[in-house]
Amino acid sequence: MWRKLGICGVVWMLASCGNQVEKSIKNPTQIDTYFPISDFINKQIDGLEGVDLRKDLYVNGDHEQVRQQLTREQWRSELDWFIQADINKASLATAYDIVDENGTTSYRLKPGENSNIEEMTVIYDGDRVDEILVKAFDKNTFYQSETMAKLSTDPVSGNLSTYELETTQKVLLLSPRVLKVKSQVEQP
């Protein structure tokens, strides 16, 4: 009798652990109400390993051009700003107004809602994502930052072709600092 109870107890514990593993894989803080930019970027990254990148960097007017070939991990780091701009979070489930017009979907932060992503606009060419525009704003007592970002895809392949980020940072008592990145993916 005790042996049967012991076996049943072990089976019950294993079944409970199996459910916990399955539950922990799902992310309860993610929703699918808005455009899934992080999924979109991750799918783009899958096809970018070994592809050349030409990047123009501007800091307060100074210019530097960089040409490099990135690994998958480096691409993820390179495009991390766009991944972090994902607004599909449970805390933002009702924070954005959605406007669909003529192949364009815009997600605009509602008044009184709190998020650093003020607006995201996705422009489609049929079913293909043509461009993604993101406007972000961050402010506290000592610091203010505004970022405009644009990502474009190739009209034939649908693969990432260009992306740009322009950030103006203002720290209390210092002059504003303008950072701009213009990048072009050079497909083989």
PDB file of C-alpha atoms in Angstrom:
ATOM      1  CA  MET A   1       0.000   0.000   0.000  1.00  0.00           C
ATOM      2  CA  TRP A   2       2.721   2.499   0.987  1.00  0.00           C
ATOM      3  CA  ARG A   3       4.681   1.506  -2.078  1.00  0.00           C
ATOM      4  CA  LYS A   4       1.703   2.323  -4.364  1.00  0.00           C
ATOM      5  CA  LEU A   5       1.236   5.682  -2.623  1.00  0.00           C
ATOM      6  CA  GLY A   6       4.958   6.427  -3.031  1.00  0.00           C
ATOM      7  CA  ILE A   7       4.852   5.626  -6.757  1.00  0.00           C
ATOM      8  CA  CYS A   8       1.705   7.754  -7.203  1.00  0.00           C
ATOM      9  CA  GLY A   9       3.417  10.613  -5.346  1.00  0.00           C
ATOM     10  CA  VAL A  10       6.486  10.460  -7.594  1.00  0.00           C
ATOM     11  CA  VAL A  11       4.314  10.362 -10.737  1.00  0.00           C
ATOM     12  CA  TRP A  12       2.290  13.355  -9.458  1.00  0.00           C
ATOM     13  CA  MET A  13       5.482  15.359  -8.725  1.00  0.00           C
ATOM     14  CA  LEU A  14       6.900  14.624 -12.191  1.00  0.00           C
ATOM     15  CA  ALA A  15       3.619  15.649 -13.818  1.00  0.00           C
ATOM     16  CA  SER A  16       3.599  18.864 -11.787  1.00  0.00           C
ATOM     17  CA  CYS A  17       7.174  19.655 -12.806  1.00  0.00           C
ATOM     18  CA  GLY A  18       6.298  19.035 -16.463  1.00  0.00           C
ATOM     19  CA  ASN A  19       3.486  21.599 -16.276  1.00  0.00           C
ATOM     20  CA  GLN A  20       5.799  24.135 -14.613  1.00  0.00           C
ATOM     21  CA  VAL A  21       8.376  23.799 -17.383  1.00  0.00           C
ATOM     22  CA  GLU A  22       5.690  24.291 -20.021  1.00  0.00           C
ATOM     23  CA  LYS A  23       4.287  27.346 -18.201  1.00  0.00           C
ATOM     24  CA  SER A  24       7.698  28.942 -17.706  1.00  0.00           C
ATOM     25  CA  ILE A  25       8.457  28.818 -21.445  1.00  0.00           C
ATOM     26  CA  LYS A  26       5.531  31.098 -22.266  1.00  0.00           C
ATOM     27  CA  ASN A  27       6.033  34.789 -21.496  1.00  0.00           C
ATOM     28  CA  PRO A  28       2.916  36.077 -19.733  1.00  0.00           C
ATOM     29  CA  THR A  29       4.033  39.693 -20.171  1.00  0.00           C
ATOM     30  CA  GLN A  30       3.907  39.503 -24.000  1.00  0.00           C
ATOM     31  CA  ILE A  31       0.700  40.164 -25.930  1.00  0.00           C
ATOM     32  CA  ASP A  32      -0.104  40.212 -29.643  1.00  0.00           C
ATOM     33  CA  THR A  33      -2.235  43.356 -29.897  1.00  0.00           C
ATOM     34  CA  TYR A  34       0.267  45.462 -31.847  1.00  0.00           C
ATOM     35  CA  PHE A  35       2.803  44.934 -34.630  1.00  0.00           C
ATOM     36  CA  PRO A  36       5.363  42.337 -33.399  1.00  0.00           C
ATOM     37  CA  ILE A  37       8.526  44.320 -34.208  1.00  0.00           C
ATOM     38  CA  SER A  38      10.818  42.095 -32.115  1.00  0.00           C
ATOM     39  CA  ASP A  39       9.626  38.973 -33.982  1.00  0.00           C
ATOM     40  CA  PHE A  40       9.989  40.809 -37.295  1.00  0.00           C
ATOM     41  CA  ILE A  41      13.573  41.869 -36.473  1.00  0.00           C
ATOM     42  CA  ASN A  42      14.543  38.396 -35.248  1.00  0.00           C
ATOM     43  CA  LYS A  43      13.283  36.852 -38.517  1.00  0.00           C
ATOM     44  CA  GLN A  44      15.296  39.434 -40.469  1.00  0.00           C
ATOM     45  CA  ILE A  45      18.421  38.633 -38.422  1.00  0.00           C
ATOM     46  CA  ASP A  46      18.159  34.965 -39.414  1.00  0.00           C
ATOM     47  CA  GLY A  47      19.046  35.899 -43.001  1.00  0.00           C
ATOM     48  CA  LEU A  48      21.715  38.520 -42.293  1.00  0.00           C
ATOM     49  CA  GLU A  49      24.687  36.534 -40.983  1.00  0.00           C
ATOM     50  CA  GLY A  50      27.712  37.174 -43.173  1.00  0.00           C
ATOM     51  CA  VAL A  51      26.036  40.039 -45.052  1.00  0.00           C
ATOM     52  CA  ASP A  52      27.958  43.330 -45.378  1.00  0.00           C
ATOM     53  CA  LEU A  53      26.806  46.408 -43.500  1.00  0.00           C
ATOM     54  CA  ARG A  54      27.783  49.963 -44.397  1.00  0.00           C
ATOM     55  CA  LYS A  55      27.141  52.352 -41.556  1.00  0.00           C
ATOM     56  CA  ASP A  56      27.546  56.129 -41.393  1.00  0.00           C
ATOM     57  CA  LEU A  57      27.879  57.474 -37.846  1.00  0.00           C
ATOM     58  CA  TYR A  58      27.381  61.142 -37.006  1.00  0.00           C
ATOM     59  CA  VAL A  59      28.029  62.575 -33.544  1.00  0.00           C
ATOM     60  CA  ASN A  60      27.471  66.329 -33.242  1.00  0.00           C
ATOM     61  CA  GLY A  61      28.436  66.764 -36.887  1.00  0.00           C
ATOM     62  CA  ASP A  62      31.530  64.517 -36.857  1.00  0.00           C
ATOM     63  CA  HIS A  63      31.265  61.685 -39.391  1.00  0.00           C
ATOM     64  CA  GLU A  64      32.705  58.185 -39.508  1.00  0.00           C
ATOM     65  CA  GLN A  65      31.938  55.438 -42.000  1.00  0.00           C
ATOM     66  CA  VAL A  66      32.203  51.790 -41.036  1.00  0.00           C
ATOM     67  CA  ARG A  67      31.928  48.720 -43.238  1.00  0.00           C
ATOM     68  CA  GLN A  68      31.691  45.322 -41.581  1.00  0.00           C
ATOM     69  CA  GLN A  69      30.338  41.799 -41.808  1.00  0.00           C
ATOM     70  CA  LEU A  70      28.378  40.793 -38.708  1.00  0.00           C
ATOM     71  CA  THR A  71      27.575  37.495 -37.014  1.00  0.00           C
ATOM     72  CA  ARG A  72      24.025  36.697 -35.929  1.00  0.00           C
ATOM     73  CA  GLU A  73      24.814  37.875 -32.358  1.00  0.00           C
ATOM     74  CA  GLN A  74      26.341  41.125 -33.646  1.00  0.00           C
ATOM     75  CA  TRP A  75      23.271  41.756 -35.808  1.00  0.00           C
ATOM     76  CA  ARG A  76      21.061  41.237 -32.769  1.00  0.00           C
ATOM     77  CA  SER A  77      23.121  43.779 -30.860  1.00  0.00           C
ATOM     78  CA  GLU A  78      23.109  46.157 -33.834  1.00  0.00           C
ATOM     79  CA  LEU A  79      19.311  46.050 -34.134  1.00  0.00           C
ATOM     80  CA  ASP A  80      18.587  45.868 -30.404  1.00  0.00           C
ATOM     81  CA  TRP A  81      17.024  49.336 -30.285  1.00  0.00           C
ATOM     82  CA  PHE A  82      14.272  48.142 -32.626  1.00  0.00           C
ATOM     83  CA  ILE A  83      13.773  44.938 -30.617  1.00  0.00           C
ATOM     84  CA  GLN A  84      13.466  46.983 -27.406  1.00  0.00           C
ATOM     85  CA  ALA A  85      10.885  49.224 -29.137  1.00  0.00           C
ATOM     86  CA  ASP A  86       8.369  46.352 -29.093  1.00  0.00           C
ATOM     87  CA  ILE A  87       5.134  47.608 -27.524  1.00  0.00           C
ATOM     88  CA  ASN A  88       3.547  44.155 -27.182  1.00  0.00           C
ATOM     89  CA  LYS A  89       3.733  44.112 -23.395  1.00  0.00           C
ATOM     90  CA  ALA A  90       0.875  43.310 -21.043  1.00  0.00           C
ATOM     91  CA  SER A  91       1.392  46.655 -19.285  1.00  0.00           C
ATOM     92  CA  LEU A  92       0.719  48.428 -22.622  1.00  0.00           C
ATOM     93  CA  ALA A  93      -2.269  46.299 -23.709  1.00  0.00           C
ATOM     94  CA  THR A  94      -4.612  49.300 -23.968  1.00  0.00           C
ATOM     95  CA  ALA A  95      -2.044  52.123 -24.123  1.00  0.00           C
ATOM     96  CA  TYR A  96      -2.125  52.750 -27.882  1.00  0.00           C
ATOM     97  CA  ASP A  97      -4.734  53.883 -30.375  1.00  0.00           C
ATOM     98  CA  ILE A  98      -4.530  51.867 -33.603  1.00  0.00           C
ATOM     99  CA  VAL A  99      -5.216  53.637 -36.893  1.00  0.00           C
ATOM    100  CA  ASP A 100      -5.352  51.666 -40.177  1.00  0.00           C
ATOM    101  CA  GLU A 101      -5.449  53.662 -43.424  1.00  0.00           C
ATOM    102  CA  ASN A 102      -4.315  52.921 -46.975  1.00  0.00           C
ATOM    103  CA  GLY A 103      -1.683  50.281 -46.220  1.00  0.00           C
ATOM    104  CA  THR A 104      -0.410  52.065 -43.110  1.00  0.00           C
ATOM    105  CA  THR A 105      -0.981  51.037 -39.498  1.00  0.00           C
ATOM    106  CA  SER A 106      -0.096  53.535 -36.769  1.00  0.00           C
ATOM    107  CA  TYR A 107       0.085  52.884 -33.047  1.00  0.00           C
ATOM    108  CA  ARG A 108      -0.138  56.167 -31.100  1.00  0.00           C
ATOM    109  CA  LEU A 109       0.288  56.424 -27.350  1.00  0.00           C
ATOM    110  CA  LYS A 110      -2.932  57.576 -25.712  1.00  0.00           C
ATOM    111  CA  PRO A 111      -2.832  60.724 -23.535  1.00  0.00           C
ATOM    112  CA  GLY A 112      -2.017  59.867 -19.928  1.00  0.00           C
ATOM    113  CA  GLU A 113      -0.420  56.508 -20.788  1.00  0.00           C
ATOM    114  CA  ASN A 114       3.206  55.859 -19.855  1.00  0.00           C
ATOM    115  CA  SER A 115       5.670  54.458 -22.420  1.00  0.00           C
ATOM    116  CA  ASN A 116       8.816  55.807 -24.029  1.00  0.00           C
ATOM    117  CA  ILE A 117       7.555  54.701 -27.472  1.00  0.00           C
ATOM    118  CA  GLU A 118       5.214  57.520 -28.509  1.00  0.00           C
ATOM    119  CA  GLU A 119       4.343  56.216 -31.952  1.00  0.00           C
ATOM    120  CA  MET A 120       5.059  53.337 -34.300  1.00  0.00           C
ATOM    121  CA  THR A 121       3.957  53.358 -37.926  1.00  0.00           C
ATOM    122  CA  VAL A 122       4.153  50.308 -40.173  1.00  0.00           C
ATOM    123  CA  ILE A 123       3.837  50.902 -43.919  1.00  0.00           C
ATOM    124  CA  TYR A 124       2.878  47.904 -46.033  1.00  0.00           C
ATOM    125  CA  ASP A 125       3.253  47.153 -49.725  1.00  0.00           C
ATOM    126  CA  GLY A 126       0.531  44.528 -50.041  1.00  0.00           C
ATOM    127  CA  ASP A 127       1.362  41.983 -47.312  1.00  0.00           C
ATOM    128  CA  ARG A 128       5.054  42.920 -47.185  1.00  0.00           C
ATOM    129  CA  VAL A 129       6.344  45.332 -44.539  1.00  0.00           C
ATOM    130  CA  ASP A 130       7.903  48.210 -46.485  1.00  0.00           C
ATOM    131  CA  GLU A 131       8.918  50.591 -43.665  1.00  0.00           C
ATOM    132  CA  ILE A 132       8.689  50.879 -39.913  1.00  0.00           C
ATOM    133  CA  LEU A 133       8.898  54.318 -38.304  1.00  0.00           C
ATOM    134  CA  VAL A 134       9.286  54.710 -34.537  1.00  0.00           C
ATOM    135  CA  LYS A 135       9.270  57.835 -32.390  1.00  0.00           C
ATOM    136  CA  ALA A 136      10.520  57.520 -28.807  1.00  0.00           C
ATOM    137  CA  PHE A 137      10.833  60.046 -26.009  1.00  0.00           C
ATOM    138  CA  ASP A 138      12.381  59.687 -22.569  1.00  0.00           C
ATOM    139  CA  LYS A 139      12.575  62.361 -19.877  1.00  0.00           C
ATOM    140  CA  ASN A 140      13.464  62.708 -16.237  1.00  0.00           C
ATOM    141  CA  THR A 141      14.681  65.572 -14.044  1.00  0.00           C
ATOM    142  CA  PHE A 142      18.238  65.595 -15.413  1.00  0.00           C
ATOM    143  CA  TYR A 143      17.942  64.020 -18.842  1.00  0.00           C
ATOM    144  CA  GLN A 144      15.836  64.178 -21.996  1.00  0.00           C
ATOM    145  CA  SER A 145      16.112  62.036 -25.113  1.00  0.00           C
ATOM    146  CA  GLU A 146      14.142  61.961 -28.362  1.00  0.00           C
ATOM    147  CA  THR A 147      14.723  59.277 -30.996  1.00  0.00           C
ATOM    148  CA  MET A 148      13.382  58.921 -34.514  1.00  0.00           C
ATOM    149  CA  ALA A 149      14.000  55.541 -36.154  1.00  0.00           C
ATOM    150  CA  LYS A 150      13.267  54.176 -39.608  1.00  0.00           C
ATOM    151  CA  LEU A 151      13.700  50.681 -40.972  1.00  0.00           C
ATOM    152  CA  SER A 152      13.140  49.776 -44.651  1.00  0.00           C
ATOM    153  CA  THR A 153      12.962  46.502 -46.526  1.00  0.00           C
ATOM    154  CA  ASP A 154      13.928  45.584 -50.070  1.00  0.00           C
ATOM    155  CA  PRO A 155      10.887  45.789 -52.401  1.00  0.00           C
ATOM    156  CA  VAL A 156      11.736  42.486 -54.116  1.00  0.00           C
ATOM    157  CA  SER A 157      13.060  40.212 -51.351  1.00  0.00           C
ATOM    158  CA  GLY A 158      11.391  41.794 -48.300  1.00  0.00           C
ATOM    159  CA  ASN A 159      14.756  41.613 -46.498  1.00  0.00           C
ATOM    160  CA  LEU A 160      16.120  44.440 -44.381  1.00  0.00           C
ATOM    161  CA  SER A 161      17.776  47.024 -46.638  1.00  0.00           C
ATOM    162  CA  THR A 162      18.315  50.189 -44.552  1.00  0.00           C
ATOM    163  CA  TYR A 163      17.796  51.541 -41.070  1.00  0.00           C
ATOM    164  CA  GLU A 164      18.361  54.903 -39.445  1.00  0.00           C
ATOM    165  CA  LEU A 165      18.355  56.182 -35.891  1.00  0.00           C
ATOM    166  CA  GLU A 166      18.597  59.818 -34.876  1.00  0.00           C
ATOM    167  CA  THR A 167      18.740  60.697 -31.198  1.00  0.00           C
ATOM    168  CA  THR A 168      18.939  64.081 -29.546  1.00  0.00           C
ATOM    169  CA  GLN A 169      20.097  63.836 -25.937  1.00  0.00           C
ATOM    170  CA  LYS A 170      19.985  66.719 -23.516  1.00  0.00           C
ATOM    171  CA  VAL A 171      21.566  66.473 -20.084  1.00  0.00           C
ATOM    172  CA  LEU A 172      20.875  69.236 -17.551  1.00  0.00           C
ATOM    173  CA  LEU A 173      23.344  72.153 -17.923  1.00  0.00           C
ATOM    174  CA  LEU A 174      24.977  70.648 -21.052  1.00  0.00           C
ATOM    175  CA  SER A 175      24.447  71.342 -24.734  1.00  0.00           C
ATOM    176  CA  PRO A 176      22.268  68.874 -26.670  1.00  0.00           C
ATOM    177  CA  ARG A 177      24.075  65.971 -28.299  1.00  0.00           C
ATOM    178  CA  VAL A 178      22.886  64.664 -31.666  1.00  0.00           C
ATOM    179  CA  LEU A 179      23.684  61.075 -32.633  1.00  0.00           C
ATOM    180  CA  LYS A 180      22.751  59.730 -36.044  1.00  0.00           C
ATOM    181  CA  VAL A 181      23.259  56.292 -37.582  1.00  0.00           C
ATOM    182  CA  LYS A 182      22.462  55.583 -41.229  1.00  0.00           C
ATOM    183  CA  SER A 183      23.002  51.965 -42.213  1.00  0.00           C
ATOM    184  CA  GLN A 184      22.649  50.050 -45.435  1.00  0.00           C
ATOM    185  CA  VAL A 185      22.618  46.275 -45.743  1.00  0.00           C
ATOM    186  CA  GLU A 186      24.526  45.228 -48.861  1.00  0.00           C
ATOM    187  CA  GLN A 187      22.972  41.994 -50.086  1.00  0.00           C
ATOM    188  CA  PRO A 188      25.279  39.674 -52.052  1.00  0.00           C
TER     189      PRO A 188
END
